[in-house]
Amino acid sequence: MTSFPAWYYDESKMAGVDFEDAAQVEVYDRNQTSSTPEKEQALVTRLGITAEHSVIDLGAGTGNFAIQAAFTGACVHAVDISQTMLTYAQRKAQKVGTTNIKFYHAGFLSYEHQDKQADFVVTKNALHILPDFWKMTAFLRIAAMLKLKGVFYLRDAIYSFPPTDYEASINQWIRQVATEGEGWTARDFEMHVREEHSTYGWIIEGMLTRAGFEIVEANYNAPTYAEYLCIKSR
Ligand SMILES: C[S@@+](CC[C@H](N)C(=O)[O-])C[C@H]1O[C@@H](n2cnc3c(N)ncnc32)[C@H](O)[C@@H]1O
C-alpha cells in the first residue's frame, strides 16, 4: 500500500451526508432519481461499454451504474470510500447475480488500480466531495488509471451560473429542490452548498484540460449540474 505524506488529504472524513450511516444509505438509494437502473443502462449504452472493456466507477454508491455496466460482461471496478455503501452495493450485485464487479474500499485519492489501464472511468455525483486542489489531484490519478484514448465521464453538481448571480442562483436551486420534493429537502442542499465543494464549470474544464483530457462534450444541463465526456489525449 502507498503511504501518503502527512499533508495528504484525509478523504475518509467525508463532508456533508454521512454515507457510513446505514439508514442514510437506505434513504439515498430510495431517493435516487438520477441513478436509476434505467438511466444507468442508458448511460452504459451511450458510452458504448461492452464485454471487451474494463470500467472503473469512482464513488460507486449503491452500485446502480456498476451493475448495469457489469450486465454487458465488462470487467467492472467499483470504488467507494464508504464501507456501508460498498456492502449495500455488493448485496445488490449478488441479488441480481453479477459476478464481474470487484469492490474496493478506497477513494479518488487512494485507490490504486492494479489491473491494466482501464477503457472507462466514470464518476457521478461524488467529486464535489473534494476541495478544488484535490479535485485536480483526482483528475491526474484518473488519467493515470486510463489507457490512452480511454474515456472519462464526469457528472456532478457543478455551477454554470454567472458568479455575480451566485446568491439568486443558489437560492433558486434550493427552492426548486424543496418544491419538487423527490425525497431531498432544502436542508440537504443548503448543507451541500455550505459544506461540500461543488465549483464552477470553468474551473473543472481548466483542470480536465491540464490533466491531459480532451473535453469531447460538456453539457450544462441546469445552472447547478454538468456532465463532461472526455478522452485521455496524452
Ligand atoms: C452522492 S453519492 C453518489 C453515488 C453514485 N455515484 C450515484 O451516482 O448514485 C456519493 C458517493 O461518493 C462516495 N465518496 C465520498 N467521498 C469519496 C471519495 N473521496 N472517494 C470515493 N468515493 C467517495 C460516497 O461514499 C458516496 O457513495
PDB file of C-alpha atoms and ligand atoms in Angstrom:
ATOM      1  CA  MET A   1       0.000   0.000   0.000  1.00  0.00           C
ATOM      2  CA  THR A   2       1.205   3.510  -0.805  1.00  0.00           C
ATOM      3  CA  SER A   3       1.915   5.618   2.236  1.00  0.00           C
ATOM      4  CA  PHE A   4       0.923   9.238   1.794  1.00  0.00           C
ATOM      5  CA  PRO A   5       2.706  12.284   3.264  1.00  0.00           C
ATOM      6  CA  ALA A   6       1.360  13.925   6.421  1.00  0.00           C
ATOM      7  CA  TRP A   7      -0.111  16.803   4.357  1.00  0.00           C
ATOM      8  CA  TYR A   8      -2.181  14.451   2.190  1.00  0.00           C
ATOM      9  CA  TYR A   9      -5.969  14.949   2.240  1.00  0.00           C
ATOM     10  CA  ASP A  10      -7.867  12.558   4.517  1.00  0.00           C
ATOM     11  CA  GLU A  11     -10.738  11.547   2.270  1.00  0.00           C
ATOM     12  CA  SER A  12     -12.177   9.178   4.867  1.00  0.00           C
ATOM     13  CA  LYS A  13     -13.530  12.259   6.690  1.00  0.00           C
ATOM     14  CA  MET A  14     -16.445  12.893   4.359  1.00  0.00           C
ATOM     15  CA  ALA A  15     -18.088  16.316   4.216  1.00  0.00           C
ATOM     16  CA  GLY A  16     -21.871  16.533   4.001  1.00  0.00           C
ATOM     17  CA  VAL A  17     -24.108  13.445   4.165  1.00  0.00           C
ATOM     18  CA  ASP A  18     -22.729  10.616   6.305  1.00  0.00           C
ATOM     19  CA  PHE A  19     -22.610   7.701   3.863  1.00  0.00           C
ATOM     20  CA  GLU A  20     -21.236   5.411   6.577  1.00  0.00           C
ATOM     21  CA  ASP A  21     -24.637   5.534   8.227  1.00  0.00           C
ATOM     22  CA  ALA A  22     -26.729   2.560   7.007  1.00  0.00           C
ATOM     23  CA  ALA A  23     -30.005   4.474   7.448  1.00  0.00           C
ATOM     24  CA  GLN A  24     -28.703   7.370   5.293  1.00  0.00           C
ATOM     25  CA  VAL A  25     -27.590   4.898   2.624  1.00  0.00           C
ATOM     26  CA  GLU A  26     -31.093   3.364   2.538  1.00  0.00           C
ATOM     27  CA  VAL A  27     -32.611   6.842   2.218  1.00  0.00           C
ATOM     28  CA  TYR A  28     -30.123   7.739  -0.505  1.00  0.00           C
ATOM     29  CA  ASP A  29     -30.967   4.661  -2.543  1.00  0.00           C
ATOM     30  CA  ARG A  30     -34.694   5.215  -2.109  1.00  0.00           C
ATOM     31  CA  ASN A  31     -34.471   8.866  -3.200  1.00  0.00           C
ATOM     32  CA  GLN A  32     -32.410   8.128  -6.273  1.00  0.00           C
ATOM     33  CA  THR A  33     -33.714   9.900  -9.329  1.00  0.00           C
ATOM     34  CA  SER A  34     -30.504  10.479 -11.266  1.00  0.00           C
ATOM     35  CA  SER A  35     -29.040   6.990 -10.842  1.00  0.00           C
ATOM     36  CA  THR A  36     -31.940   4.640 -11.544  1.00  0.00           C
ATOM     37  CA  PRO A  37     -31.177   1.305 -13.278  1.00  0.00           C
ATOM     38  CA  GLU A  38     -32.890   2.649 -16.438  1.00  0.00           C
ATOM     39  CA  LYS A  39     -30.810   5.842 -16.535  1.00  0.00           C
ATOM     40  CA  GLU A  40     -27.593   3.939 -15.814  1.00  0.00           C
ATOM     41  CA  GLN A  41     -28.402   1.404 -18.520  1.00  0.00           C
ATOM     42  CA  ALA A  42     -28.874   4.302 -20.958  1.00  0.00           C
ATOM     43  CA  LEU A  43     -25.505   5.731 -19.918  1.00  0.00           C
ATOM     44  CA  VAL A  44     -23.782   2.361 -20.413  1.00  0.00           C
ATOM     45  CA  THR A  45     -25.241   2.202 -23.941  1.00  0.00           C
ATOM     46  CA  ARG A  46     -24.334   5.809 -24.679  1.00  0.00           C
ATOM     47  CA  LEU A  47     -20.726   5.264 -23.608  1.00  0.00           C
ATOM     48  CA  GLY A  48     -20.521   2.088 -25.705  1.00  0.00           C
ATOM     49  CA  ILE A  49     -19.404  -0.223 -22.901  1.00  0.00           C
ATOM     50  CA  THR A  50     -19.169  -3.879 -23.988  1.00  0.00           C
ATOM     51  CA  ALA A  51     -17.782  -7.189 -22.710  1.00  0.00           C
ATOM     52  CA  GLU A  52     -14.311  -6.255 -24.056  1.00  0.00           C
ATOM     53  CA  HIS A  53     -13.991  -3.260 -21.765  1.00  0.00           C
ATOM     54  CA  SER A  54     -12.789  -2.536 -18.269  1.00  0.00           C
ATOM     55  CA  VAL A  55     -14.584   0.151 -16.289  1.00  0.00           C
ATOM     56  CA  ILE A  56     -13.783   1.950 -13.042  1.00  0.00           C
ATOM     57  CA  ASP A  57     -16.645   3.598 -11.139  1.00  0.00           C
ATOM     58  CA  LEU A  58     -15.309   6.040  -8.539  1.00  0.00           C
ATOM     59  CA  GLY A  59     -17.742   6.859  -5.743  1.00  0.00           C
ATOM     60  CA  ALA A  60     -19.899   3.946  -6.902  1.00  0.00           C
ATOM     61  CA  GLY A  61     -22.514   4.443  -4.179  1.00  0.00           C
ATOM     62  CA  THR A  62     -25.304   1.882  -4.107  1.00  0.00           C
ATOM     63  CA  GLY A  63     -23.997   0.276  -7.291  1.00  0.00           C
ATOM     64  CA  ASN A  64     -26.606   1.025  -9.962  1.00  0.00           C
ATOM     65  CA  PHE A  65     -24.116   2.095 -12.632  1.00  0.00           C
ATOM     66  CA  ALA A  66     -21.600  -0.656 -11.808  1.00  0.00           C
ATOM     67  CA  ILE A  67     -24.326  -3.300 -12.061  1.00  0.00           C
ATOM     68  CA  GLN A  68     -25.600  -2.055 -15.414  1.00  0.00           C
ATOM     69  CA  ALA A  69     -22.031  -1.895 -16.746  1.00  0.00           C
ATOM     70  CA  ALA A  70     -21.448  -5.446 -15.460  1.00  0.00           C
ATOM     71  CA  PHE A  71     -24.526  -6.705 -17.338  1.00  0.00           C
ATOM     72  CA  THR A  72     -22.611  -6.068 -20.591  1.00  0.00           C
ATOM     73  CA  GLY A  73     -19.932  -8.528 -19.463  1.00  0.00           C
ATOM     74  CA  ALA A  74     -17.364  -5.764 -18.895  1.00  0.00           C
ATOM     75  CA  CYS A  75     -14.865  -6.081 -16.075  1.00  0.00           C
ATOM     76  CA  VAL A  76     -16.029  -3.513 -13.503  1.00  0.00           C
ATOM     77  CA  HIS A  77     -14.123  -1.993 -10.587  1.00  0.00           C
ATOM     78  CA  ALA A  78     -16.452  -0.285  -8.096  1.00  0.00           C
ATOM     79  CA  VAL A  79     -14.654   2.035  -5.679  1.00  0.00           C
ATOM     80  CA  ASP A  80     -16.157   3.832  -2.689  1.00  0.00           C
ATOM     81  CA  ILE A  81     -14.788   5.376   0.473  1.00  0.00           C
ATOM     82  CA  SER A  82     -17.828   4.209   2.460  1.00  0.00           C
ATOM     83  CA  GLN A  83     -17.784   0.572   3.562  1.00  0.00           C
ATOM     84  CA  THR A  84     -21.526   0.822   4.246  1.00  0.00           C
ATOM     85  CA  MET A  85     -22.179   1.882   0.643  1.00  0.00           C
ATOM     86  CA  LEU A  86     -19.940  -0.887  -0.678  1.00  0.00           C
ATOM     87  CA  THR A  87     -21.688  -3.549   1.406  1.00  0.00           C
ATOM     88  CA  TYR A  88     -25.059  -2.272   0.177  1.00  0.00           C
ATOM     89  CA  ALA A  89     -23.902  -2.322  -3.465  1.00  0.00           C
ATOM     90  CA  GLN A  90     -22.326  -5.760  -3.056  1.00  0.00           C
ATOM     91  CA  ARG A  91     -25.617  -7.181  -1.748  1.00  0.00           C
ATOM     92  CA  LYS A  92     -27.490  -5.644  -4.683  1.00  0.00           C
ATOM     93  CA  ALA A  93     -24.986  -7.110  -7.153  1.00  0.00           C
ATOM     94  CA  GLN A  94     -25.307 -10.539  -5.528  1.00  0.00           C
ATOM     95  CA  LYS A  95     -29.101 -10.352  -5.724  1.00  0.00           C
ATOM     96  CA  VAL A  96     -29.031  -9.772  -9.486  1.00  0.00           C
ATOM     97  CA  GLY A  97     -26.334 -12.415  -9.966  1.00  0.00           C
ATOM     98  CA  THR A  98     -23.446 -10.293 -11.296  1.00  0.00           C
ATOM     99  CA  THR A  99     -20.013 -11.760 -10.628  1.00  0.00           C
ATOM    100  CA  ASN A 100     -17.849  -9.398 -12.680  1.00  0.00           C
ATOM    101  CA  ILE A 101     -17.678  -6.450 -10.276  1.00  0.00           C
ATOM    102  CA  LYS A 102     -14.703  -6.078  -7.957  1.00  0.00           C
ATOM    103  CA  PHE A 103     -15.363  -3.820  -4.959  1.00  0.00           C
ATOM    104  CA  TYR A 104     -12.681  -1.634  -3.369  1.00  0.00           C
ATOM    105  CA  HIS A 105     -12.835   0.282  -0.125  1.00  0.00           C
ATOM    106  CA  ALA A 106     -10.861   3.330  -1.303  1.00  0.00           C
ATOM    107  CA  GLY A 107     -11.334   6.777  -2.794  1.00  0.00           C
ATOM    108  CA  PHE A 108     -10.359   9.228  -5.519  1.00  0.00           C
ATOM    109  CA  LEU A 109      -7.105   9.959  -3.748  1.00  0.00           C
ATOM    110  CA  SER A 110      -6.213   6.481  -2.508  1.00  0.00           C
ATOM    111  CA  TYR A 111      -7.497   3.866  -4.977  1.00  0.00           C
ATOM    112  CA  GLU A 112      -4.569   2.050  -6.564  1.00  0.00           C
ATOM    113  CA  HIS A 113      -5.569   0.491  -9.863  1.00  0.00           C
ATOM    114  CA  GLN A 114      -3.595  -2.768 -10.047  1.00  0.00           C
ATOM    115  CA  ASP A 115      -5.151  -4.092 -13.246  1.00  0.00           C
ATOM    116  CA  LYS A 116      -4.273  -2.992 -16.788  1.00  0.00           C
ATOM    117  CA  GLN A 117      -5.231   0.596 -17.625  1.00  0.00           C
ATOM    118  CA  ALA A 118      -8.998   0.922 -17.978  1.00  0.00           C
ATOM    119  CA  ASP A 119     -11.104   1.778 -21.031  1.00  0.00           C
ATOM    120  CA  PHE A 120     -13.544   3.874 -18.997  1.00  0.00           C
ATOM    121  CA  VAL A 121     -13.538   5.793 -15.753  1.00  0.00           C
ATOM    122  CA  VAL A 122     -16.910   7.064 -14.593  1.00  0.00           C
ATOM    123  CA  THR A 123     -17.765   9.210 -11.596  1.00  0.00           C
ATOM    124  CA  LYS A 124     -21.189  10.589 -10.848  1.00  0.00           C
ATOM    125  CA  ASN A 125     -22.305  12.931  -8.100  1.00  0.00           C
ATOM    126  CA  ALA A 126     -19.246  12.283  -5.976  1.00  0.00           C
ATOM    127  CA  LEU A 127     -16.293  14.500  -6.989  1.00  0.00           C
ATOM    128  CA  HIS A 128     -17.782  17.568  -5.268  1.00  0.00           C
ATOM    129  CA  ILE A 129     -16.716  15.937  -2.010  1.00  0.00           C
ATOM    130  CA  LEU A 130     -13.132  17.120  -2.682  1.00  0.00           C
ATOM    131  CA  PRO A 131     -11.832  20.708  -2.438  1.00  0.00           C
ATOM    132  CA  ASP A 132     -10.581  22.029  -5.793  1.00  0.00           C
ATOM    133  CA  PHE A 133      -6.866  21.417  -5.202  1.00  0.00           C
ATOM    134  CA  TRP A 134      -7.681  17.762  -4.526  1.00  0.00           C
ATOM    135  CA  LYS A 135     -10.076  17.521  -7.466  1.00  0.00           C
ATOM    136  CA  MET A 136      -7.054  18.296  -9.653  1.00  0.00           C
ATOM    137  CA  THR A 137      -5.096  15.535  -7.922  1.00  0.00           C
ATOM    138  CA  ALA A 138      -8.042  13.187  -8.521  1.00  0.00           C
ATOM    139  CA  PHE A 139      -8.072  14.083 -12.250  1.00  0.00           C
ATOM    140  CA  LEU A 140      -4.348  13.346 -12.547  1.00  0.00           C
ATOM    141  CA  ARG A 141      -4.858   9.995 -10.811  1.00  0.00           C
ATOM    142  CA  ILE A 142      -7.842   9.188 -13.090  1.00  0.00           C
ATOM    143  CA  ALA A 143      -5.750   9.971 -16.172  1.00  0.00           C
ATOM    144  CA  ALA A 144      -3.100   7.534 -14.913  1.00  0.00           C
ATOM    145  CA  MET A 145      -5.745   4.776 -14.489  1.00  0.00           C
ATOM    146  CA  LEU A 146      -6.960   5.163 -18.089  1.00  0.00           C
ATOM    147  CA  LYS A 147      -5.379   3.899 -21.281  1.00  0.00           C
ATOM    148  CA  LEU A 148      -4.555   6.460 -23.999  1.00  0.00           C
ATOM    149  CA  LYS A 149      -7.825   7.435 -25.781  1.00  0.00           C
ATOM    150  CA  GLY A 150      -9.743   5.960 -22.841  1.00  0.00           C
ATOM    151  CA  VAL A 151     -12.974   7.699 -21.841  1.00  0.00           C
ATOM    152  CA  PHE A 152     -13.606   9.682 -18.675  1.00  0.00           C
ATOM    153  CA  TYR A 153     -17.244  10.531 -17.870  1.00  0.00           C
ATOM    154  CA  LEU A 154     -17.950  13.005 -15.080  1.00  0.00           C
ATOM    155  CA  ARG A 155     -21.331  14.137 -13.826  1.00  0.00           C
ATOM    156  CA  ASP A 156     -21.797  16.270 -10.755  1.00  0.00           C
ATOM    157  CA  ALA A 157     -23.335  19.284  -9.111  1.00  0.00           C
ATOM    158  CA  ILE A 158     -21.235  21.872 -10.955  1.00  0.00           C
ATOM    159  CA  TYR A 159     -22.160  25.532 -11.355  1.00  0.00           C
ATOM    160  CA  SER A 160     -22.590  27.330 -14.674  1.00  0.00           C
ATOM    161  CA  PHE A 161     -24.452  30.438 -13.474  1.00  0.00           C
ATOM    162  CA  PRO A 162     -22.577  33.764 -13.719  1.00  0.00           C
ATOM    163  CA  PRO A 163     -20.574  34.194 -10.487  1.00  0.00           C
ATOM    164  CA  THR A 164     -22.204  37.584  -9.897  1.00  0.00           C
ATOM    165  CA  ASP A 165     -25.587  35.786  -9.708  1.00  0.00           C
ATOM    166  CA  TYR A 166     -24.472  33.259  -7.118  1.00  0.00           C
ATOM    167  CA  GLU A 167     -26.924  34.232  -4.405  1.00  0.00           C
ATOM    168  CA  ALA A 168     -30.041  34.183  -6.585  1.00  0.00           C
ATOM    169  CA  SER A 169     -28.917  31.014  -8.390  1.00  0.00           C
ATOM    170  CA  ILE A 170     -28.244  29.043  -5.218  1.00  0.00           C
ATOM    171  CA  ASN A 171     -31.494  30.251  -3.645  1.00  0.00           C
ATOM    172  CA  GLN A 172     -33.431  29.253  -6.742  1.00  0.00           C
ATOM    173  CA  TRP A 173     -31.804  25.786  -6.768  1.00  0.00           C
ATOM    174  CA  ILE A 174     -32.736  25.209  -3.144  1.00  0.00           C
ATOM    175  CA  ARG A 175     -36.294  26.489  -3.664  1.00  0.00           C
ATOM    176  CA  GLN A 176     -36.706  24.213  -6.674  1.00  0.00           C
ATOM    177  CA  VAL A 177     -35.421  21.141  -4.825  1.00  0.00           C
ATOM    178  CA  ALA A 178     -37.771  21.863  -1.920  1.00  0.00           C
ATOM    179  CA  THR A 179     -40.809  22.178  -4.189  1.00  0.00           C
ATOM    180  CA  GLU A 180     -40.016  19.244  -6.464  1.00  0.00           C
ATOM    181  CA  GLY A 181     -39.873  17.134  -3.296  1.00  0.00           C
ATOM    182  CA  GLU A 182     -38.271  13.947  -4.607  1.00  0.00           C
ATOM    183  CA  GLY A 183     -37.167  12.931  -1.145  1.00  0.00           C
ATOM    184  CA  TRP A 184     -34.490  15.621  -0.826  1.00  0.00           C
ATOM    185  CA  THR A 185     -35.076  18.658   1.335  1.00  0.00           C
ATOM    186  CA  ALA A 186     -33.936  22.254   1.177  1.00  0.00           C
ATOM    187  CA  ARG A 187     -31.750  21.484   4.207  1.00  0.00           C
ATOM    188  CA  ASP A 188     -29.899  18.752   2.311  1.00  0.00           C
ATOM    189  CA  PHE A 189     -28.994  21.194  -0.435  1.00  0.00           C
ATOM    190  CA  GLU A 190     -28.168  24.033   1.952  1.00  0.00           C
ATOM    191  CA  MET A 191     -25.704  21.624   3.544  1.00  0.00           C
ATOM    192  CA  HIS A 192     -24.339  20.691   0.127  1.00  0.00           C
ATOM    193  CA  VAL A 193     -23.550  24.314  -0.712  1.00  0.00           C
ATOM    194  CA  ARG A 194     -22.222  25.121   2.761  1.00  0.00           C
ATOM    195  CA  GLU A 195     -20.098  22.050   3.475  1.00  0.00           C
ATOM    196  CA  GLU A 196     -19.272  20.286   0.217  1.00  0.00           C
ATOM    197  CA  HIS A 197     -17.155  21.578  -2.654  1.00  0.00           C
ATOM    198  CA  SER A 198     -19.202  21.991  -5.823  1.00  0.00           C
ATOM    199  CA  THR A 199     -17.469  24.528  -8.043  1.00  0.00           C
ATOM    200  CA  TYR A 200     -17.773  26.337 -11.379  1.00  0.00           C
ATOM    201  CA  GLY A 201     -17.663  24.557 -14.726  1.00  0.00           C
ATOM    202  CA  TRP A 202     -14.866  26.810 -15.998  1.00  0.00           C
ATOM    203  CA  ILE A 203     -12.684  25.639 -13.110  1.00  0.00           C
ATOM    204  CA  ILE A 204     -13.485  21.985 -13.835  1.00  0.00           C
ATOM    205  CA  GLU A 205     -12.800  22.476 -17.556  1.00  0.00           C
ATOM    206  CA  GLY A 206      -9.408  24.059 -16.836  1.00  0.00           C
ATOM    207  CA  MET A 207      -8.488  21.175 -14.557  1.00  0.00           C
ATOM    208  CA  LEU A 208      -9.593  18.485 -17.017  1.00  0.00           C
ATOM    209  CA  THR A 209      -7.520  20.014 -19.795  1.00  0.00           C
ATOM    210  CA  ARG A 210      -4.475  20.369 -17.572  1.00  0.00           C
ATOM    211  CA  ALA A 211      -4.797  16.721 -16.514  1.00  0.00           C
ATOM    212  CA  GLY A 212      -4.496  15.635 -20.174  1.00  0.00           C
ATOM    213  CA  PHE A 213      -8.134  15.247 -21.160  1.00  0.00           C
ATOM    214  CA  GLU A 214      -9.803  16.483 -24.309  1.00  0.00           C
ATOM    215  CA  ILE A 215     -13.372  17.519 -23.496  1.00  0.00           C
ATOM    216  CA  VAL A 216     -15.498  15.984 -26.246  1.00  0.00           C
ATOM    217  CA  GLU A 217     -18.847  17.019 -24.760  1.00  0.00           C
ATOM    218  CA  ALA A 218     -19.711  19.466 -21.993  1.00  0.00           C
ATOM    219  CA  ASN A 219     -23.385  19.629 -21.080  1.00  0.00           C
ATOM    220  CA  TYR A 220     -24.621  22.196 -18.622  1.00  0.00           C
ATOM    221  CA  ASN A 221     -27.979  20.523 -18.088  1.00  0.00           C
ATOM    222  CA  ALA A 222     -29.000  23.052 -15.451  1.00  0.00           C
ATOM    223  CA  PRO A 223     -27.249  26.030 -13.788  1.00  0.00           C
ATOM    224  CA  THR A 224     -26.144  23.677 -10.992  1.00  0.00           C
ATOM    225  CA  TYR A 225     -25.424  20.400 -12.846  1.00  0.00           C
ATOM    226  CA  ALA A 226     -22.986  19.449 -15.566  1.00  0.00           C
ATOM    227  CA  GLU A 227     -21.590  16.436 -17.331  1.00  0.00           C
ATOM    228  CA  TYR A 228     -18.365  16.020 -19.279  1.00  0.00           C
ATOM    229  CA  LEU A 229     -17.356  13.337 -21.699  1.00  0.00           C
ATOM    230  CA  CYS A 230     -13.584  13.354 -22.084  1.00  0.00           C
ATOM    231  CA  ILE A 231     -10.867  11.405 -23.867  1.00  0.00           C
ATOM    232  CA  LYS A 232      -7.404  10.913 -22.425  1.00  0.00           C
ATOM    233  CA  SER A 233      -5.495  12.670 -25.167  1.00  0.00           C
ATOM    234  CA  ARG A 234      -1.883  12.439 -23.976  1.00  0.00           C
TER     235      ARG A 234
HETATM  236  C1  LIG B   1     -23.963  11.149  -3.767  1.00  0.00           C
HETATM  237  S1  LIG B   1     -23.234   9.542  -3.764  1.00  0.00           S
HETATM  238  C2  LIG B   1     -23.206   9.131  -5.493  1.00  0.00           C
HETATM  239  C3  LIG B   1     -23.190   7.652  -5.724  1.00  0.00           C
HETATM  240  C4  LIG B   1     -23.313   7.177  -7.177  1.00  0.00           C
HETATM  241  N1  LIG B   1     -22.148   7.512  -7.955  1.00  0.00           N
HETATM  242  C5  LIG B   1     -24.560   7.712  -7.825  1.00  0.00           C
HETATM  243  O1  LIG B   1     -24.474   8.342  -8.877  1.00  0.00           O
HETATM  244  O2  LIG B   1     -25.632   7.479  -7.278  1.00  0.00           O
HETATM  245  C6  LIG B   1     -21.534   9.935  -3.424  1.00  0.00           C
HETATM  246  C7  LIG B   1     -20.691   8.709  -3.185  1.00  0.00           C
HETATM  247  O3  LIG B   1     -19.330   9.083  -3.133  1.00  0.00           O
HETATM  248  C8  LIG B   1     -18.700   8.392  -2.076  1.00  0.00           C
HETATM  249  N2  LIG B   1     -17.484   9.150  -1.701  1.00  0.00           N
HETATM  250  C9  LIG B   1     -17.371  10.184  -0.852  1.00  0.00           C
HETATM  251  N3  LIG B   1     -16.091  10.594  -0.807  1.00  0.00           N
HETATM  252  C10 LIG B   1     -15.405   9.794  -1.639  1.00  0.00           C
HETATM  253  C11 LIG B   1     -14.036   9.714  -2.020  1.00  0.00           C
HETATM  254  N4  LIG B   1     -13.135  10.559  -1.541  1.00  0.00           N
HETATM  255  N5  LIG B   1     -13.668   8.770  -2.907  1.00  0.00           N
HETATM  256  C12 LIG B   1     -14.599   7.907  -3.423  1.00  0.00           C
HETATM  257  N6  LIG B   1     -15.890   7.929  -3.089  1.00  0.00           N
HETATM  258  C13 LIG B   1     -16.288   8.866  -2.216  1.00  0.00           C
HETATM  259  C14 LIG B   1     -19.768   8.304  -1.002  1.00  0.00           C
HETATM  260  O4  LIG B   1     -19.497   7.309  -0.050  1.00  0.00           O
HETATM  261  C15 LIG B   1     -20.997   8.028  -1.850  1.00  0.00           C
HETATM  262  O5  LIG B   1     -21.154   6.652  -2.059  1.00  0.00           O
END
